[in-house]
Tab-separated table of C-alpha atoms and ligand atoms in Angstrom:
chain	number	residue	atom	x	y	z
A	1	MET	CA	0.000	0.000	0.000
A	2	PHE	CA	2.815	2.459	0.889
A	3	THR	CA	6.262	2.790	-0.685
A	4	LEU	CA	8.926	5.301	0.306
A	5	ILE	CA	11.548	5.971	-2.358
A	6	GLN	CA	14.508	7.709	-0.738
A	7	HIS	CA	17.305	9.836	-2.165
A	8	ALA	CA	15.954	9.885	-5.715
A	9	HIS	CA	17.237	12.408	-8.235
A	10	VAL	CA	13.792	13.315	-9.515
A	11	PHE	CA	13.293	14.452	-13.105
A	12	ALA	CA	9.608	15.308	-13.303
A	13	PRO	CA	10.676	15.737	-16.250
A	14	GLN	CA	12.181	19.005	-14.958
A	15	ASP	CA	15.041	18.521	-12.505
A	16	LEU	CA	13.710	18.618	-8.924
A	17	GLY	CA	17.001	17.606	-7.328
A	18	ILE	CA	17.330	14.902	-4.680
A	19	CYS	CA	13.962	14.049	-3.127
A	20	ASP	CA	12.086	11.390	-1.222
A	21	VAL	CA	8.846	10.246	-2.842
A	22	LEU	CA	5.965	8.565	-1.011
A	23	ILE	CA	3.574	6.339	-2.932
A	24	ALA	CA	0.185	5.700	-1.305
A	25	ASP	CA	-1.745	2.950	-3.045
A	26	ARG	CA	-1.816	4.010	-6.731
A	27	LYS	CA	-0.808	7.668	-6.331
A	28	ILE	CA	2.176	9.883	-5.657
A	29	ALA	CA	1.297	11.198	-2.193
A	30	MET	CA	4.295	13.300	-1.122
A	31	ILE	CA	7.518	14.671	-2.608
A	32	ALA	CA	10.034	16.527	-0.443
A	33	PRO	CA	13.807	16.820	0.041
A	34	THR	CA	13.460	14.624	3.114
A	35	LEU	CA	10.409	12.710	4.307
A	36	THR	CA	10.349	11.354	7.829
A	37	ILE	CA	7.455	8.975	8.119
A	38	THR	CA	6.702	6.782	11.088
A	39	GLY	CA	3.924	4.394	11.920
A	40	LEU	CA	3.327	3.250	8.359
A	41	ASP	CA	3.963	-0.279	7.176
A	42	MET	CA	5.823	0.488	3.949
A	43	ASP	CA	8.406	-0.702	1.469
A	44	VAL	CA	11.520	1.458	1.551
A	45	ILE	CA	13.815	1.706	-1.472
A	46	ASP	CA	16.946	3.848	-1.282
A	47	LEU	CA	18.017	5.008	-4.752
A	48	ASP	CA	21.206	6.599	-3.448
A	49	GLY	CA	20.983	9.512	-5.896
A	50	ALA	CA	19.890	7.528	-8.973
A	51	ARG	CA	17.445	9.180	-11.357
A	52	LEU	CA	13.711	8.710	-10.888
A	53	VAL	CA	11.644	9.595	-13.965
A	54	PRO	CA	7.990	9.284	-15.039
A	55	GLY	CA	6.969	5.918	-16.496
A	56	PHE	CA	7.213	6.001	-20.284
A	57	ILE	CA	4.048	6.360	-22.368
A	58	ASP	CA	4.305	4.371	-25.598
A	59	ASN	CA	1.630	5.783	-27.893
A	60	HIS	CA	1.976	3.222	-30.717
A	61	VAL	CA	2.200	-0.463	-29.796
A	62	HIS	CA	0.828	-3.551	-31.518
A	63	ILE	CA	-0.310	-5.122	-28.260
A	64	THR	CA	-2.105	-8.004	-29.979
A	65	GLY	CA	0.737	-8.470	-32.467
A	66	GLY	CA	1.191	-7.054	-35.945
A	67	GLY	CA	3.106	-7.827	-39.090
A	68	GLY	CA	1.862	-10.536	-41.419
A	69	GLU	CA	3.149	-8.796	-44.532
A	70	GLY	CA	5.332	-11.802	-45.390
A	71	GLY	CA	2.410	-14.239	-45.130
A	72	PHE	CA	0.638	-15.828	-42.190
A	73	SER	CA	3.795	-17.208	-40.598
A	74	THR	CA	5.023	-13.629	-40.107
A	75	ARG	CA	2.139	-12.534	-37.867
A	76	THR	CA	3.810	-11.406	-34.653
A	77	PRO	CA	2.680	-12.620	-31.205
A	78	GLU	CA	0.845	-10.747	-28.452
A	79	LEU	CA	2.700	-8.492	-26.065
A	80	GLN	CA	3.544	-9.881	-22.618
A	81	LEU	CA	3.402	-7.742	-19.491
A	82	SER	CA	7.021	-8.147	-18.374
A	83	ALA	CA	8.244	-7.196	-21.867
A	84	VAL	CA	6.498	-3.844	-21.400
A	85	THR	CA	7.521	-3.085	-17.842
A	86	SER	CA	11.150	-4.163	-18.257
A	87	CYS	CA	11.502	-1.359	-20.832
A	88	GLY	CA	10.232	1.250	-18.357
A	89	VAL	CA	6.881	1.572	-20.105
A	90	THR	CA	3.838	1.956	-17.841
A	91	THR	CA	1.221	3.205	-20.321
A	92	VAL	CA	0.584	1.779	-23.792
A	93	CYS	CA	-1.750	2.822	-26.610
A	94	GLY	CA	-2.546	-0.309	-28.596
A	95	LEU	CA	-3.560	-0.434	-32.227
A	96	LEU	CA	-4.062	-2.536	-35.338
A	97	GLY	CA	-1.918	-2.119	-38.456
A	98	THR	CA	-1.846	-3.585	-41.953
A	99	ASP	CA	-3.986	-6.554	-41.000
A	100	GLY	CA	-7.421	-5.309	-39.988
A	101	VAL	CA	-9.020	-8.637	-40.931
A	102	THR	CA	-7.575	-11.375	-38.723
A	103	ARG	CA	-6.698	-8.780	-36.040
A	104	SER	CA	-9.923	-7.458	-34.573
A	105	LEU	CA	-10.908	-4.496	-32.431
A	106	PRO	CA	-12.685	-6.658	-29.826
A	107	ASN	CA	-9.463	-8.648	-29.448
A	108	LEU	CA	-7.513	-5.380	-29.066
A	109	LEU	CA	-9.898	-4.133	-26.392
A	110	ALA	CA	-9.710	-7.434	-24.536
A	111	LYS	CA	-5.894	-7.321	-24.569
A	112	ALA	CA	-5.892	-3.738	-23.258
A	113	ARG	CA	-8.232	-4.730	-20.439
A	114	GLY	CA	-5.986	-7.704	-19.693
A	115	LEU	CA	-2.848	-5.539	-19.472
A	116	GLU	CA	-4.696	-3.190	-17.120
A	117	ALA	CA	-5.773	-6.065	-14.925
A	118	GLU	CA	-2.112	-7.099	-14.809
A	119	GLY	CA	-1.098	-3.642	-13.590
A	120	ILE	CA	-0.191	-1.142	-16.329
A	121	THR	CA	-2.404	1.441	-18.071
A	122	ALA	CA	-3.641	0.701	-21.589
A	123	TYR	CA	-5.680	2.566	-24.182
A	124	ILE	CA	-6.567	1.679	-27.768
A	125	TYR	CA	-7.327	3.266	-31.118
A	126	SER	CA	-10.219	2.226	-33.319
A	127	GLY	CA	-9.509	1.583	-36.978
A	128	ALA	CA	-6.522	0.073	-38.783
A	129	TYR	CA	-4.583	0.894	-41.981
A	130	GLN	CA	-7.680	0.527	-44.098
A	131	VAL	CA	-10.378	3.074	-44.950
A	132	PRO	CA	-13.279	2.832	-44.267
A	133	ALA	CA	-11.875	2.148	-40.808
A	134	PRO	CA	-13.086	-0.884	-38.872
A	135	THR	CA	-15.064	0.243	-35.827
A	136	PHE	CA	-16.884	-1.237	-32.824
A	137	THR	CA	-20.136	0.664	-33.161
A	138	GLY	CA	-20.400	1.723	-36.796
A	139	SER	CA	-18.558	5.037	-36.570
A	140	LEU	CA	-15.315	6.344	-35.148
A	141	ARG	CA	-17.198	9.165	-33.446
A	142	SER	CA	-19.441	6.836	-31.490
A	143	ASP	CA	-16.515	4.514	-30.665
A	144	LEU	CA	-14.800	7.430	-28.900
A	145	MET	CA	-17.988	8.318	-27.065
A	146	ILE	CA	-19.139	4.856	-26.038
A	147	ILE	CA	-15.967	2.857	-25.417
A	148	ASP	CA	-13.909	4.248	-22.545
A	149	LYS	CA	-10.570	2.865	-23.762
A	150	VAL	CA	-10.784	4.289	-27.309
A	151	ILE	CA	-8.712	7.484	-27.467
A	152	GLY	CA	-8.561	7.954	-31.229
A	153	ALA	CA	-8.185	6.224	-34.592
A	154	GLY	CA	-5.113	4.480	-35.912
A	155	GLU	CA	-2.970	3.549	-37.428
A	156	ILE	CA	-4.520	5.042	-40.578
A	157	ALA	CA	-2.144	4.537	-43.504
A	158	LEU	CA	-1.041	7.653	-45.405
A	159	SER	CA	1.305	7.941	-48.396
A	160	ASP	CA	1.822	4.177	-48.438
A	161	HIS	CA	1.274	1.449	-51.036
A	162	ARG	CA	-0.444	-0.615	-48.329
A	163	SER	CA	-3.099	2.043	-47.656
A	164	ALA	CA	-6.609	1.846	-49.120
A	165	GLN	CA	-5.663	4.906	-51.215
A	166	PRO	CA	-8.440	7.024	-49.698
A	167	THR	CA	-9.292	10.452	-51.052
A	168	TRP	CA	-8.359	13.582	-49.132
A	169	GLN	CA	-12.033	14.008	-48.191
A	170	GLU	CA	-12.046	10.565	-46.572
A	171	TYR	CA	-9.100	11.562	-44.379
A	172	VAL	CA	-10.940	14.769	-43.455
A	173	ASP	CA	-13.958	12.727	-42.402
A	174	ILE	CA	-11.814	10.531	-40.125
A	175	VAL	CA	-10.175	13.494	-38.378
A	176	ALA	CA	-13.520	15.283	-38.000
A	177	GLN	CA	-15.189	12.237	-36.464
A	178	VAL	CA	-12.334	11.661	-34.039
A	179	ARG	CA	-12.169	15.326	-33.048
A	180	VAL	CA	-15.893	15.645	-32.332
A	181	GLY	CA	-16.191	12.216	-30.722
A	182	GLY	CA	-13.239	13.118	-28.524
A	183	MET	CA	-14.740	16.473	-27.536
A	184	LEU	CA	-18.031	14.889	-26.580
A	185	ALA	CA	-16.268	12.204	-24.541
A	186	GLY	CA	-13.734	14.506	-22.868
A	187	LYS	CA	-10.799	12.949	-24.729
A	188	ALA	CA	-8.106	14.477	-26.938
A	189	GLY	CA	-9.203	12.509	-30.018
A	190	ILE	CA	-5.985	11.689	-31.887
A	191	VAL	CA	-5.678	10.198	-35.362
A	192	ASP	CA	-2.418	8.256	-35.513
A	193	PHE	CA	-1.238	8.312	-39.143
A	194	HIS	CA	1.117	5.583	-40.304
A	195	THR	CA	3.221	7.380	-42.918
A	196	GLY	CA	4.828	5.348	-45.689
A	197	ASP	CA	7.469	5.945	-48.355
A	198	GLY	CA	5.134	7.759	-50.793
A	199	THR	CA	6.185	11.148	-52.095
A	200	ARG	CA	2.997	12.920	-51.053
A	201	HIS	CA	4.461	12.808	-47.560
A	202	LEU	CA	2.331	14.895	-45.166
A	203	ASP	CA	0.643	17.042	-47.841
A	204	TYR	CA	-2.850	15.771	-47.031
A	205	LEU	CA	-2.476	16.693	-43.369
A	206	ARG	CA	-1.302	20.237	-44.156
A	207	LYS	CA	-4.263	20.611	-46.496
A	208	ILE	CA	-6.613	19.512	-43.714
A	209	VAL	CA	-5.390	22.408	-41.568
A	210	THR	CA	-5.401	25.006	-44.351
A	211	ASP	CA	-8.678	24.003	-46.029
A	212	THR	CA	-10.867	23.005	-43.053
A	213	GLU	CA	-11.338	24.146	-39.442
A	214	LEU	CA	-9.591	21.045	-38.082
A	215	PRO	CA	-6.405	21.773	-36.072
A	216	TYR	CA	-3.018	20.072	-35.970
A	217	ALA	CA	-3.647	18.800	-32.441
A	218	ASN	CA	-5.948	15.983	-33.615
A	219	MET	CA	-3.360	14.450	-35.973
A	220	LEU	CA	-0.120	12.638	-35.210
A	221	PRO	CA	1.909	11.317	-38.159
A	222	THR	CA	4.308	8.576	-37.054
A	223	HIS	CA	7.346	6.780	-38.589
A	224	ILE	CA	8.507	10.228	-39.791
A	225	ASN	CA	12.149	9.121	-39.610
A	226	ARG	CA	11.650	6.137	-41.939
A	227	ASN	CA	13.471	7.871	-44.834
A	228	ALA	CA	15.301	11.123	-45.484
A	229	HIS	CA	12.719	12.773	-47.752
A	230	LEU	CA	9.800	12.133	-45.390
A	231	PHE	CA	11.862	13.398	-42.485
A	232	GLU	CA	12.660	16.668	-44.271
A	233	ASP	CA	8.957	17.145	-44.922
A	234	ALA	CA	8.135	16.335	-41.293
A	235	ILE	CA	10.530	19.049	-40.095
A	236	ASP	CA	8.674	21.536	-42.286
A	237	TYR	CA	5.295	20.234	-41.055
A	238	ALA	CA	6.333	20.581	-37.409
A	239	GLN	CA	7.848	24.037	-37.981
A	240	GLY	CA	4.415	25.014	-39.282
A	241	GLY	CA	2.753	23.876	-36.053
A	242	GLY	CA	2.190	20.141	-36.550
A	243	PHE	CA	2.896	17.400	-34.010
A	244	VAL	CA	5.241	14.600	-35.117
A	245	ASP	CA	6.056	11.151	-33.778
A	246	VAL	CA	9.500	9.599	-34.204
A	247	THR	CA	9.516	5.780	-34.306
A	248	SER	CA	12.284	4.570	-32.002
A	249	GLY	CA	12.318	1.109	-33.600
A	250	VAL	CA	13.179	2.445	-37.084
A	251	ASN	CA	16.845	2.989	-37.951
A	252	PRO	CA	19.204	2.621	-40.924
A	253	GLN	CA	20.144	-0.917	-39.820
A	254	ASN	CA	16.634	-2.415	-39.954
A	255	SER	CA	14.897	-0.086	-42.398
A	256	ALA	CA	15.776	2.062	-45.425
A	257	ALA	CA	19.458	2.994	-45.655
A	258	ASP	CA	18.450	6.659	-45.466
A	259	ALA	CA	16.266	6.190	-42.388
A	260	VAL	CA	17.141	8.746	-39.721
A	261	GLN	CA	18.406	7.339	-36.429
A	262	PRO	CA	15.737	8.342	-33.874
A	263	SER	CA	18.189	10.052	-31.515
A	264	VAL	CA	19.493	12.102	-34.449
A	265	ALA	CA	15.936	12.906	-35.556
A	266	ILE	CA	15.165	14.364	-32.113
A	267	ARG	CA	18.206	16.592	-32.185
A	268	ARG	CA	17.558	17.726	-35.765
A	269	LEU	CA	13.928	18.627	-34.995
A	270	LEU	CA	15.062	20.722	-32.044
A	271	ASP	CA	17.867	22.323	-34.083
A	272	ALA	CA	15.256	23.279	-36.692
A	273	GLY	CA	13.361	25.238	-34.061
A	274	VAL	CA	10.461	22.810	-33.647
A	275	ALA	CA	8.724	23.322	-30.297
A	276	LEU	CA	9.731	20.578	-27.854
A	277	SER	CA	6.080	19.929	-26.955
A	278	HIS	CA	5.384	19.004	-30.597
A	279	ILE	CA	7.911	16.136	-30.640
A	280	LEU	CA	6.850	12.662	-29.465
A	281	MET	CA	8.402	9.218	-29.797
A	282	SER	CA	6.853	5.735	-29.796
A	283	SER	CA	8.297	2.265	-30.316
A	284	ASP	CA	6.014	0.565	-32.890
A	285	GLY	CA	6.575	-2.316	-30.465
A	286	ASN	CA	5.519	-5.830	-31.385
A	287	GLY	CA	5.343	-4.949	-35.050
A	288	SER	CA	7.481	-7.052	-37.364
A	289	VAL	CA	10.987	-6.018	-38.345
A	290	PRO	CA	12.972	-7.573	-41.189
A	291	LEU	CA	16.137	-9.403	-40.116
A	292	PHE	CA	19.315	-9.321	-42.185
A	293	ASP	CA	22.530	-11.341	-42.119
A	294	ASP	CA	25.978	-9.732	-42.225
A	295	ALA	CA	25.852	-9.625	-46.027
A	296	GLY	CA	22.567	-7.724	-45.944
A	297	ASN	CA	20.362	-10.633	-47.064
A	298	ASN	CA	16.873	-10.809	-45.584
A	299	ILE	CA	16.774	-13.889	-43.356
A	300	GLY	CA	13.268	-13.536	-41.965
A	301	VAL	CA	11.282	-11.376	-39.623
A	302	GLY	CA	11.642	-10.543	-35.960
A	303	VAL	CA	9.538	-8.689	-33.435
A	304	ALA	CA	10.243	-5.086	-32.483
A	305	ASP	CA	10.530	-4.482	-28.750
A	306	GLN	CA	10.046	-1.331	-26.728
A	307	ALA	CA	13.597	-1.075	-25.381
A	308	SER	CA	14.493	1.335	-28.191
A	309	LEU	CA	12.437	4.060	-26.482
A	310	LEU	CA	14.995	4.271	-23.709
A	311	THR	CA	18.121	3.599	-25.775
A	312	GLU	CA	17.241	6.288	-28.334
A	313	MET	CA	16.348	8.748	-25.572
A	314	ARG	CA	19.731	7.941	-24.004
A	315	ASP	CA	21.569	8.423	-27.307
A	316	ALA	CA	19.808	11.748	-27.878
A	317	VAL	CA	21.404	12.860	-24.609
A	318	THR	CA	24.789	11.157	-24.701
A	319	ASN	CA	25.544	11.299	-28.455
A	320	GLU	CA	23.506	14.273	-29.664
A	321	GLY	CA	23.773	16.629	-26.711
A	322	VAL	CA	20.037	16.971	-26.076
A	323	ASP	CA	19.149	18.086	-22.546
A	324	PHE	CA	18.055	15.102	-20.418
A	325	SER	CA	14.756	16.660	-19.281
A	326	ALA	CA	13.912	17.587	-22.876
A	327	ALA	CA	14.659	14.103	-24.194
A	328	LEU	CA	12.660	12.575	-21.341
A	329	SER	CA	9.645	14.797	-22.139
A	330	ILE	CA	9.402	13.232	-25.595
A	331	ILE	CA	8.348	9.863	-24.114
A	332	THR	CA	6.489	11.172	-21.045
A	333	LYS	CA	5.067	14.691	-20.629
A	334	ASN	CA	4.611	15.548	-24.308
A	335	VAL	CA	2.562	12.404	-24.860
A	336	ALA	CA	0.439	12.986	-21.756
A	337	ASP	CA	-0.202	16.584	-22.814
A	338	LEU	CA	-1.203	15.857	-26.422
A	339	TYR	CA	-3.328	12.825	-25.479
A	340	ARG	CA	-4.748	14.578	-22.400
A	341	PHE	CA	-3.764	11.974	-19.835
A	342	PRO	CA	-3.825	14.333	-16.827
A	343	ARG	CA	-2.648	11.709	-14.304
A	344	LYS	CA	0.278	10.514	-16.449
A	345	GLY	CA	3.598	11.767	-17.753
A	346	GLU	CA	4.910	13.788	-14.810
A	347	ILE	CA	6.080	13.195	-11.261
A	348	GLU	CA	3.757	15.337	-9.179
A	349	VAL	CA	1.667	14.862	-6.052
A	350	GLY	CA	-1.732	13.467	-7.008
A	351	ARG	CA	-0.617	11.859	-10.257
A	352	ASP	CA	-0.514	8.102	-10.798
A	353	ALA	CA	2.580	6.493	-9.301
A	354	ASP	CA	4.117	5.461	-12.643
A	355	LEU	CA	7.831	5.697	-11.924
A	356	VAL	CA	11.107	4.409	-13.348
A	357	ALA	CA	14.484	4.424	-11.603
A	358	LEU	CA	17.428	4.496	-14.011
A	359	THR	CA	21.034	3.509	-13.424
A	360	ASP	CA	23.872	5.801	-14.503
A	361	ASP	CA	24.108	3.619	-17.636
A	362	TYR	CA	20.469	4.184	-18.524
A	363	GLU	CA	19.398	0.697	-17.507
A	364	VAL	CA	15.964	0.219	-15.950
A	365	ALA	CA	16.537	-0.523	-12.260
A	366	HIS	CA	13.006	-0.220	-10.844
A	367	VAL	CA	9.529	0.288	-12.255
A	368	TRP	CA	6.331	1.126	-10.421
A	369	ALA	CA	3.071	1.124	-12.380
A	370	ASN	CA	0.021	2.565	-10.652
A	371	GLY	CA	1.973	2.249	-7.420
A	372	ARG	CA	2.841	-1.421	-7.831
A	373	HIS	CA	6.485	-2.473	-7.888
A	374	MET	CA	6.833	-4.297	-11.229
A	375	VAL	CA	10.611	-4.365	-11.830
A	376	LYS	CA	13.123	-4.582	-8.981
A	377	ASP	CA	16.912	-4.336	-9.331
A	378	GLY	CA	16.581	-4.705	-13.110
A	379	ALA	CA	14.402	-7.819	-13.130
A	380	PRO	CA	10.620	-8.100	-13.492
A	381	ILE	CA	8.929	-9.257	-10.290
A	382	VAL	CA	5.371	-9.147	-11.617
A	383	PHE	CA	4.539	-11.336	-14.595
A	384	GLY	CA	1.528	-11.630	-16.870
A	385	THR	CA	-0.987	-14.380	-16.268
A	386	PHE	CA	0.413	-16.807	-18.833
A	387	GLU	CA	4.086	-15.927	-18.553
A	388	ARG	CA	6.667	-18.294	-17.019
A	389	GLN	CA	4.533	-21.405	-17.550
B	1	ZN	ZN1	2.865	1.823	-39.010
């Protein structure tokens, strides 16, 4: 019920210095330079000056598996709880991808509810690559209003040969439905756009803002670092006021040779004057990734994990010179702000106790999700229902 974390260097994401943090049940109850608490039966963890940061929010994860583009044997498996928590992730937004036929929305919702029952926080998007988008209730707008876990639509394919090649007006309709459904349900209403290698890039999204009353804040194009020409366009889009999502699992080794390393993409966006709050990063976790041998031959498919969120954030700091609090915001506060998760993304009294302790080497030492100790001394201590059997 109670946990006292002592001598933590708290980054909230802003640097709060060395503090003690008291968790009461699921919430952050107290933060102070020194807390002296007696008479409570509590766990006490002394971090000895190690960094304590908000749990990461991964806004784009294939929680029921993804892939399948190399045939049925390449469908990737479901996400397991300990694979999420061991990467420092405490909130996931699950979604369908290319396969909106054998992967269903009811299955996605069930998996999100399962992950929540196991201890983390999970949301989902309605829809998939295809347009018209698959829905629960017949429309995206009513999905947002009626189903608590639905926070938007995604991933809707844009500028990609695997999309349904919708017209611009069809994209407008999707964003309008998600915006209004979100307003009526008290949610942000985000359309997560999978962007491909097509040369129209983000043109349709710019045209939505210039030719309709819909704002940038309801649209989040992702995979913007998948190639050099899309990335250049994404810089321009974000300079104009758009929000952009870097995919941490995409890099020149596993994707196009001109893919932009995520840590480099973060630094270049900031160098270009893009507002920090407009830069987000997600893992594309549990999607499929092509595997290559040393000679560059494709030898099959693997499964993307979520560890790249932390390693790319680390590299943005250690290799690219990005400020630690700024880099941390990209996978915590910025996501919570855009998606309107008021209890997530920051270390503050009253917020959910989603916390990660990092070693000096950027390894995950401890994770608490909704106040529950999930990872201790680098090893998961809470496992999903069907793990370890
Ligand atoms: Zn995608």
